[in-house]
Amino acid sequence: MTDDTSIAQAIGDALAAYDALTALGEEIEDEWGYVNDLAAAWRERLETVVASRGGEAMSAASAAALDRLIAEIEAIHDPHRAIDWLSTFPQVALIALGEAP
Amino acid sequence: MRFQDAARDGRAVVYAGIQADPLVARAAALLAEASHAQRVLARAVMNGEATDPAGWRTMFPTLFGEGGAGGASEDDRARSEAILAASLAVAERGEQVRSQFRGAIVEALTADLLARRVGAASVRRERRILFDGVRAEIHPYDVTVERDGAAEAHDCKWGARGINADVLHQLDDARTHAAEEDEHLTIGLVVFDAERSCRVRLDRQSAPNGSTAIIGLESLDALATGVPRP
């Protein structure tokens, strides 16, 4: 079973949520540079998936996974936890898409 | 070069209680047998906000789907369920305690994997390394392998953010002092996080790390099969 959403659209939604998470992590001033380098590295990895599979339709399971994952990071309000999730979120997203982190 | 138990100060006594909690041993044993994706599940849940297991099953369809994407076998699903349950038990302990549990779990997992290669008798926890004429470091090394001619010292971190100048200097200083005594000491930093994140963190460090093996989530199993290399 597939979803109407393409992988490119789903990753686009994921990256929008990821940007908000990055902004939250930036509140830790001492980690501003690391936060942005980390976000850039993972954004680049997710964009390689868009480049190679962006036109594919999401499976229903993968679409539900990314929706739930986005809800998980939207529930984060602590900037320290946000930094942890800047690394965790892309790993979970890539696994949900059948990719290696 | 010689090894010594760390001083039992107040922090060490409290932390020893965490290390001895059966949940730590249970989680470490499960993670020692886990796949990479199952280890990411543990990382996410122990870092997470949600405590509803159904939500986590939805986020990891390849681990919990019945023969769906990824086609998890019954055994794999059972292990994923056990990892999810243990991880939720950690997550539900509150922020400060969960942080201590996460650290203790990475250390126990590291010790478990190393013991598969060198035998449990050679693997020690919370040990200082002493060198002639060198003032001892205050902080002990999380896990050591104590064998003549093939010693190892490993520090363990839950996330890449834990990589910092202090830990890199302490590890490299030990290696350098060992070399001054014509001893070889393998040094490693075990990080329960993606190697991509570790590289980003390391790129921002000026402390010496060229001789330090960085063992991230993707290569944890290598601890059980060979001496880590930088």
Short mmCIF file of C-alpha atoms in Angstrom, two decimals:
data_model
loop_
_atom_site.label_atom_id
_atom_site.label_comp_id
_atom_site.label_asym_id
_atom_site.label_seq_id
_atom_site.Cartn_x
_atom_site.Cartn_y
_atom_site.Cartn_z
CA MET A 1 0.00 0.00 0.00
CA THR A 2 1.30 3.46 -0.87
CA ASP A 3 0.50 7.02 0.15
CA ASP A 4 -0.23 9.85 -2.29
CA THR A 5 2.74 11.76 -0.93
CA SER A 6 6.06 11.54 -2.75
CA ILE A 7 9.30 10.98 -0.88
CA ALA A 8 10.38 14.50 -1.92
CA GLN A 9 7.27 16.01 -0.35
CA ALA A 10 7.61 13.95 2.82
CA ILE A 11 11.27 14.90 3.26
CA GLY A 12 10.35 18.51 2.57
CA ASP A 13 7.88 18.38 5.47
CA ALA A 14 10.47 16.65 7.63
CA LEU A 15 13.08 19.32 6.85
CA ALA A 16 10.64 22.12 7.73
CA ALA A 17 10.16 20.54 11.16
CA TYR A 18 13.91 19.99 11.37
CA ASP A 19 14.51 23.71 10.76
CA ALA A 20 12.29 24.54 13.72
CA LEU A 21 14.21 22.04 15.83
CA THR A 22 17.47 23.66 14.72
CA ALA A 23 16.21 27.06 15.78
CA LEU A 24 15.36 25.64 19.21
CA GLY A 25 18.83 24.11 19.54
CA GLU A 26 20.42 27.44 18.61
CA GLU A 27 19.18 28.81 21.92
CA ILE A 28 22.22 27.15 23.49
CA GLU A 29 24.64 29.85 22.43
CA ASP A 30 27.81 27.84 23.11
CA GLU A 31 26.59 25.18 20.69
CA TRP A 32 25.38 27.50 17.91
CA GLY A 33 28.13 26.49 15.51
CA TYR A 34 27.81 22.78 16.24
CA VAL A 35 24.03 22.93 15.91
CA ASN A 36 24.26 24.48 12.48
CA ASP A 37 27.05 22.21 11.25
CA LEU A 38 25.11 19.19 12.47
CA ALA A 39 21.89 20.33 10.83
CA ALA A 40 23.71 21.04 7.57
CA ALA A 41 25.33 17.59 7.53
CA TRP A 42 22.03 15.78 8.06
CA ARG A 43 20.10 18.04 5.69
CA GLU A 44 22.64 17.14 3.02
CA ARG A 45 22.11 13.42 3.71
CA LEU A 46 18.33 13.72 3.47
CA GLU A 47 18.63 15.73 0.27
CA THR A 48 20.60 12.90 -1.32
CA VAL A 49 17.53 10.73 -0.78
CA VAL A 50 15.37 13.36 -2.49
CA ALA A 51 17.82 13.40 -5.39
CA SER A 52 17.79 9.63 -5.81
CA ARG A 53 14.22 8.68 -4.83
CA GLY A 54 12.27 11.90 -4.57
CA GLY A 55 9.68 10.92 -7.17
CA GLU A 56 8.76 7.65 -5.49
CA ALA A 57 5.49 7.38 -3.60
CA MET A 58 5.75 6.91 0.14
CA SER A 59 4.51 3.62 1.53
CA ALA A 60 1.66 4.07 3.97
CA ALA A 61 3.86 2.79 6.79
CA SER A 62 6.71 5.17 5.98
CA ALA A 63 4.31 8.11 5.67
CA ALA A 64 2.76 7.34 9.05
CA ALA A 65 6.24 6.97 10.54
CA LEU A 66 7.39 10.38 9.33
CA ASP A 67 4.14 12.04 10.46
CA ARG A 68 4.57 10.58 13.94
CA LEU A 69 8.25 11.43 14.00
CA ILE A 70 7.52 15.06 13.12
CA ALA A 71 4.95 15.18 15.92
CA GLU A 72 7.62 13.85 18.29
CA ILE A 73 10.06 16.67 17.58
CA GLU A 74 7.30 19.26 17.62
CA ALA A 75 6.67 18.23 21.23
CA ILE A 76 10.23 19.16 22.23
CA HIS A 77 10.63 22.46 24.08
CA ASP A 78 14.00 21.94 25.77
CA PRO A 79 16.91 23.19 23.60
CA HIS A 80 19.30 20.57 24.99
CA ARG A 81 16.94 17.81 23.98
CA ALA A 82 16.53 19.53 20.63
CA ILE A 83 20.27 19.16 20.04
CA ASP A 84 20.06 15.45 20.84
CA TRP A 85 17.23 15.14 18.33
CA LEU A 86 19.08 17.03 15.62
CA SER A 87 21.11 13.85 15.37
CA THR A 88 18.36 11.37 16.25
CA PHE A 89 15.58 12.65 13.98
CA PRO A 90 17.37 12.14 10.66
CA GLN A 91 18.52 8.67 11.68
CA VAL A 92 14.97 7.59 12.45
CA ALA A 93 13.63 9.25 9.31
CA LEU A 94 16.18 7.51 7.10
CA ILE A 95 15.44 4.12 8.64
CA ALA A 96 11.71 4.71 8.08
CA LEU A 97 12.52 5.38 4.42
CA GLY A 98 14.55 2.18 4.17
CA GLU A 99 17.84 4.06 4.00
CA ALA A 100 21.01 3.69 6.03
CA PRO A 101 21.73 6.74 8.19
CA MET B 1 51.59 1.77 33.37
CA ARG B 2 49.21 0.27 35.88
CA PHE B 3 45.50 0.30 36.53
CA GLN B 4 43.76 1.17 39.77
CA ASP B 5 40.19 1.36 41.02
CA ALA B 6 38.81 4.88 41.09
CA ALA B 7 38.27 6.58 44.43
CA ARG B 8 34.82 5.91 45.87
CA ASP B 9 33.63 9.46 46.33
CA GLY B 10 29.98 10.43 46.74
CA ARG B 11 29.34 10.69 43.02
CA ALA B 12 30.88 7.29 42.41
CA VAL B 13 28.75 5.67 45.09
CA VAL B 14 25.54 7.10 43.61
CA TYR B 15 26.58 6.18 40.11
CA ALA B 16 27.51 2.65 41.20
CA GLY B 17 23.91 2.26 42.30
CA ILE B 18 22.75 3.20 38.80
CA GLN B 19 25.26 0.84 37.20
CA ALA B 20 24.02 -2.01 39.38
CA ASP B 21 20.35 -1.46 38.50
CA PRO B 22 19.04 -4.58 36.71
CA LEU B 23 17.52 -2.36 34.01
CA VAL B 24 21.02 -1.31 32.94
CA ALA B 25 22.19 -4.90 32.51
CA ARG B 26 18.95 -5.86 30.74
CA ALA B 27 19.16 -2.97 28.28
CA ALA B 28 22.86 -3.58 27.61
CA ALA B 29 22.31 -7.28 26.98
CA LEU B 30 19.50 -6.52 24.53
CA LEU B 31 21.53 -3.87 22.74
CA ALA B 32 24.54 -6.15 22.45
CA GLU B 33 22.43 -8.43 20.25
CA ALA B 34 20.60 -5.62 18.47
CA SER B 35 20.70 -4.48 14.87
CA HIS B 36 21.71 -0.94 13.99
CA ALA B 37 18.07 0.10 13.55
CA GLN B 38 17.16 -1.39 16.93
CA ARG B 39 19.95 0.62 18.54
CA VAL B 40 18.59 3.77 16.90
CA LEU B 41 15.19 2.85 18.34
CA ALA B 42 16.73 2.70 21.82
CA ARG B 43 18.46 6.03 21.31
CA ALA B 44 15.25 7.69 20.13
CA VAL B 45 13.04 6.31 22.89
CA MET B 46 15.51 7.08 25.68
CA ASN B 47 15.83 10.62 24.25
CA GLY B 48 12.16 10.98 23.51
CA GLU B 49 9.12 12.80 24.79
CA ALA B 50 6.50 10.16 23.99
CA THR B 51 5.94 7.27 26.37
CA ASP B 52 3.24 5.63 24.28
CA PRO B 53 4.69 2.43 22.80
CA ALA B 54 2.25 2.47 19.87
CA GLY B 55 3.69 5.77 18.67
CA TRP B 56 7.21 4.35 18.64
CA ARG B 57 6.05 1.25 16.76
CA THR B 58 4.59 3.58 14.14
CA MET B 59 7.90 5.47 13.86
CA PHE B 60 9.84 2.25 13.20
CA PRO B 61 7.77 0.30 10.65
CA THR B 62 10.76 -1.78 9.56
CA LEU B 63 11.16 -3.12 13.12
CA PHE B 64 7.56 -3.70 14.07
CA GLY B 65 5.78 -4.24 10.76
CA GLU B 66 4.64 -7.79 10.16
CA GLY B 67 6.54 -8.81 7.09
CA GLY B 68 6.04 -5.32 5.70
CA ALA B 69 8.74 -2.87 4.78
CA GLY B 70 11.92 -4.50 5.91
CA GLY B 71 10.06 -7.73 6.70
CA ALA B 72 10.94 -8.08 10.38
CA SER B 73 11.02 -11.68 11.53
CA GLU B 74 9.15 -12.82 14.61
CA ASP B 75 12.42 -13.00 16.58
CA ASP B 76 13.44 -9.53 15.45
CA ARG B 77 10.05 -8.10 16.39
CA ALA B 78 10.29 -9.73 19.81
CA ARG B 79 13.72 -8.18 20.36
CA SER B 80 12.45 -4.80 19.16
CA GLU B 81 9.57 -5.05 21.63
CA ALA B 82 11.97 -5.90 24.46
CA ILE B 83 14.25 -2.98 23.53
CA LEU B 84 11.25 -0.66 23.35
CA ALA B 85 10.06 -1.77 26.79
CA ALA B 86 13.50 -1.34 28.37
CA SER B 87 14.01 2.03 26.70
CA LEU B 88 10.62 3.29 27.88
CA ALA B 89 11.49 2.15 31.39
CA VAL B 90 14.56 4.39 31.20
CA ALA B 91 12.66 7.30 29.63
CA GLU B 92 10.04 7.23 32.36
CA ARG B 93 12.58 7.83 35.14
CA GLY B 94 12.82 11.60 34.72
CA GLU B 95 15.37 13.75 32.98
CA GLN B 96 18.33 13.61 35.37
CA VAL B 97 18.02 9.92 36.18
CA ARG B 98 17.47 8.93 32.57
CA SER B 99 20.68 10.71 31.66
CA GLN B 100 22.61 8.66 34.23
CA PHE B 101 20.97 5.45 33.03
CA ARG B 102 21.81 6.19 29.42
CA GLY B 103 25.47 6.67 30.29
CA ALA B 104 25.55 3.51 32.38
CA ILE B 105 23.90 1.52 29.58
CA VAL B 106 26.49 2.61 27.00
CA GLU B 107 29.27 1.64 29.40
CA ALA B 108 27.70 -1.75 30.13
CA LEU B 109 27.15 -2.37 26.44
CA THR B 110 30.77 -1.47 25.69
CA ALA B 111 32.00 -3.80 28.44
CA ASP B 112 29.75 -6.60 27.16
CA LEU B 113 30.99 -6.29 23.58
CA LEU B 114 34.65 -6.05 24.61
CA ALA B 115 34.27 -9.10 26.84
CA ARG B 116 33.24 -11.15 23.81
CA ARG B 117 36.67 -10.48 22.32
CA VAL B 118 38.99 -10.50 25.31
CA GLY B 119 37.04 -12.33 28.02
CA ALA B 120 35.17 -10.76 30.90
CA ALA B 121 38.08 -11.09 33.32
CA SER B 122 40.15 -8.57 31.33
CA VAL B 123 37.42 -5.94 31.15
CA ARG B 124 37.15 -3.48 34.03
CA ARG B 125 35.03 -0.44 34.79
CA GLU B 126 35.80 2.95 36.33
CA ARG B 127 39.57 2.54 36.44
CA ARG B 128 42.37 5.06 36.63
CA ILE B 129 45.60 4.56 34.75
CA LEU B 130 48.78 5.46 36.58
CA PHE B 131 52.14 6.31 35.04
CA ASP B 132 55.47 6.88 36.78
CA GLY B 133 56.05 10.53 37.57
CA VAL B 134 52.67 11.64 36.16
CA ARG B 135 49.90 12.99 38.33
CA ALA B 136 46.87 10.72 38.04
CA GLU B 137 43.77 11.99 36.26
CA ILE B 138 40.86 12.64 38.59
CA HIS B 139 38.29 11.06 36.31
CA PRO B 140 38.52 7.33 35.73
CA TYR B 141 38.20 5.71 32.33
CA ASP B 142 34.77 4.18 31.78
CA VAL B 143 35.92 0.80 30.48
CA THR B 144 39.41 -0.65 30.28
CA VAL B 145 40.87 -3.80 28.81
CA GLU B 146 43.73 -4.87 31.04
CA ARG B 147 46.03 -7.27 29.23
CA ASP B 148 49.82 -7.25 29.03
CA GLY B 149 50.89 -5.62 25.80
CA ALA B 150 47.34 -5.07 24.57
CA ALA B 151 45.69 -2.66 26.98
CA GLU B 152 42.78 -0.46 25.98
CA ALA B 153 41.03 2.51 27.54
CA HIS B 154 37.57 3.56 26.40
CA ASP B 155 35.35 6.41 27.36
CA CYS B 156 31.67 6.22 26.57
CA LYS B 157 29.23 8.92 25.52
CA TRP B 158 25.53 8.85 24.88
CA GLY B 159 25.68 11.42 22.11
CA ALA B 160 28.13 13.13 19.80
CA ARG B 161 27.71 16.30 21.81
CA GLY B 162 29.55 14.55 24.63
CA ILE B 163 32.75 14.60 22.60
CA ASN B 164 34.77 17.45 24.06
CA ALA B 165 38.32 18.64 24.60
CA ASP B 166 38.59 17.20 28.11
CA VAL B 167 37.81 13.65 27.13
CA LEU B 168 39.97 13.78 24.00
CA HIS B 169 42.93 15.16 25.95
CA GLN B 170 42.54 12.62 28.73
CA LEU B 171 42.51 9.71 26.31
CA ASP B 172 45.40 10.99 24.24
CA ASP B 173 47.45 11.86 27.32
CA ALA B 174 47.09 8.27 28.51
CA ARG B 175 48.24 6.95 25.15
CA THR B 176 51.22 9.31 25.15
CA HIS B 177 52.27 8.45 28.68
CA ALA B 178 51.98 4.76 27.90
CA ALA B 179 54.23 5.20 24.89
CA GLU B 180 56.77 6.98 27.09
CA GLU B 181 56.89 3.78 29.12
CA ASP B 182 57.20 1.69 25.94
CA GLU B 183 53.67 0.38 26.41
CA HIS B 184 50.95 0.33 23.81
CA LEU B 185 47.55 1.62 24.89
CA THR B 186 44.64 1.59 22.44
CA ILE B 187 42.28 4.47 23.13
CA GLY B 188 38.66 4.65 22.04
CA LEU B 189 35.61 6.79 22.40
CA VAL B 190 32.37 4.81 22.19
CA VAL B 191 29.49 7.06 21.18
CA PHE B 192 25.89 5.85 21.06
CA ASP B 193 25.19 8.15 18.15
CA ALA B 194 25.65 8.25 14.40
CA GLU B 195 29.19 8.47 13.09
CA ARG B 196 28.12 11.38 10.87
CA SER B 197 27.25 13.38 13.99
CA CYS B 198 30.53 12.34 15.62
CA ARG B 199 32.49 13.60 12.61
CA VAL B 200 30.72 16.95 12.77
CA ARG B 201 31.56 17.23 16.45
CA LEU B 202 35.18 16.15 15.97
CA ASP B 203 35.68 18.67 13.17
CA ARG B 204 35.07 21.39 15.72
CA GLN B 205 37.65 20.08 18.19
CA SER B 206 41.27 21.16 18.32
CA ALA B 207 42.21 18.58 20.96
CA PRO B 208 44.29 15.66 19.66
CA ASN B 209 42.12 12.87 18.28
CA GLY B 210 44.06 11.37 15.42
CA SER B 211 44.99 8.32 17.49
CA THR B 212 41.57 7.88 19.08
CA ALA B 213 39.22 5.25 17.66
CA ILE B 214 35.73 6.67 17.38
CA ILE B 215 33.20 3.87 17.67
CA GLY B 216 29.73 5.09 16.71
CA LEU B 217 26.40 3.32 16.48
CA GLU B 218 27.22 1.83 13.09
CA SER B 219 30.39 0.09 14.27
CA LEU B 220 29.65 -0.98 17.83
CA ASP B 221 29.82 -4.66 16.92
CA ALA B 222 33.44 -4.20 15.86
CA LEU B 223 34.36 -3.88 19.54
CA ALA B 224 33.67 -7.60 19.82
CA THR B 225 35.73 -8.63 16.84
CA GLY B 226 38.92 -6.59 16.72
CA VAL B 227 41.02 -3.93 18.38
CA PRO B 228 39.49 -0.56 17.41
CA ARG B 229 41.56 1.56 15.05
CA PRO B 230 41.43 5.36 14.65
#
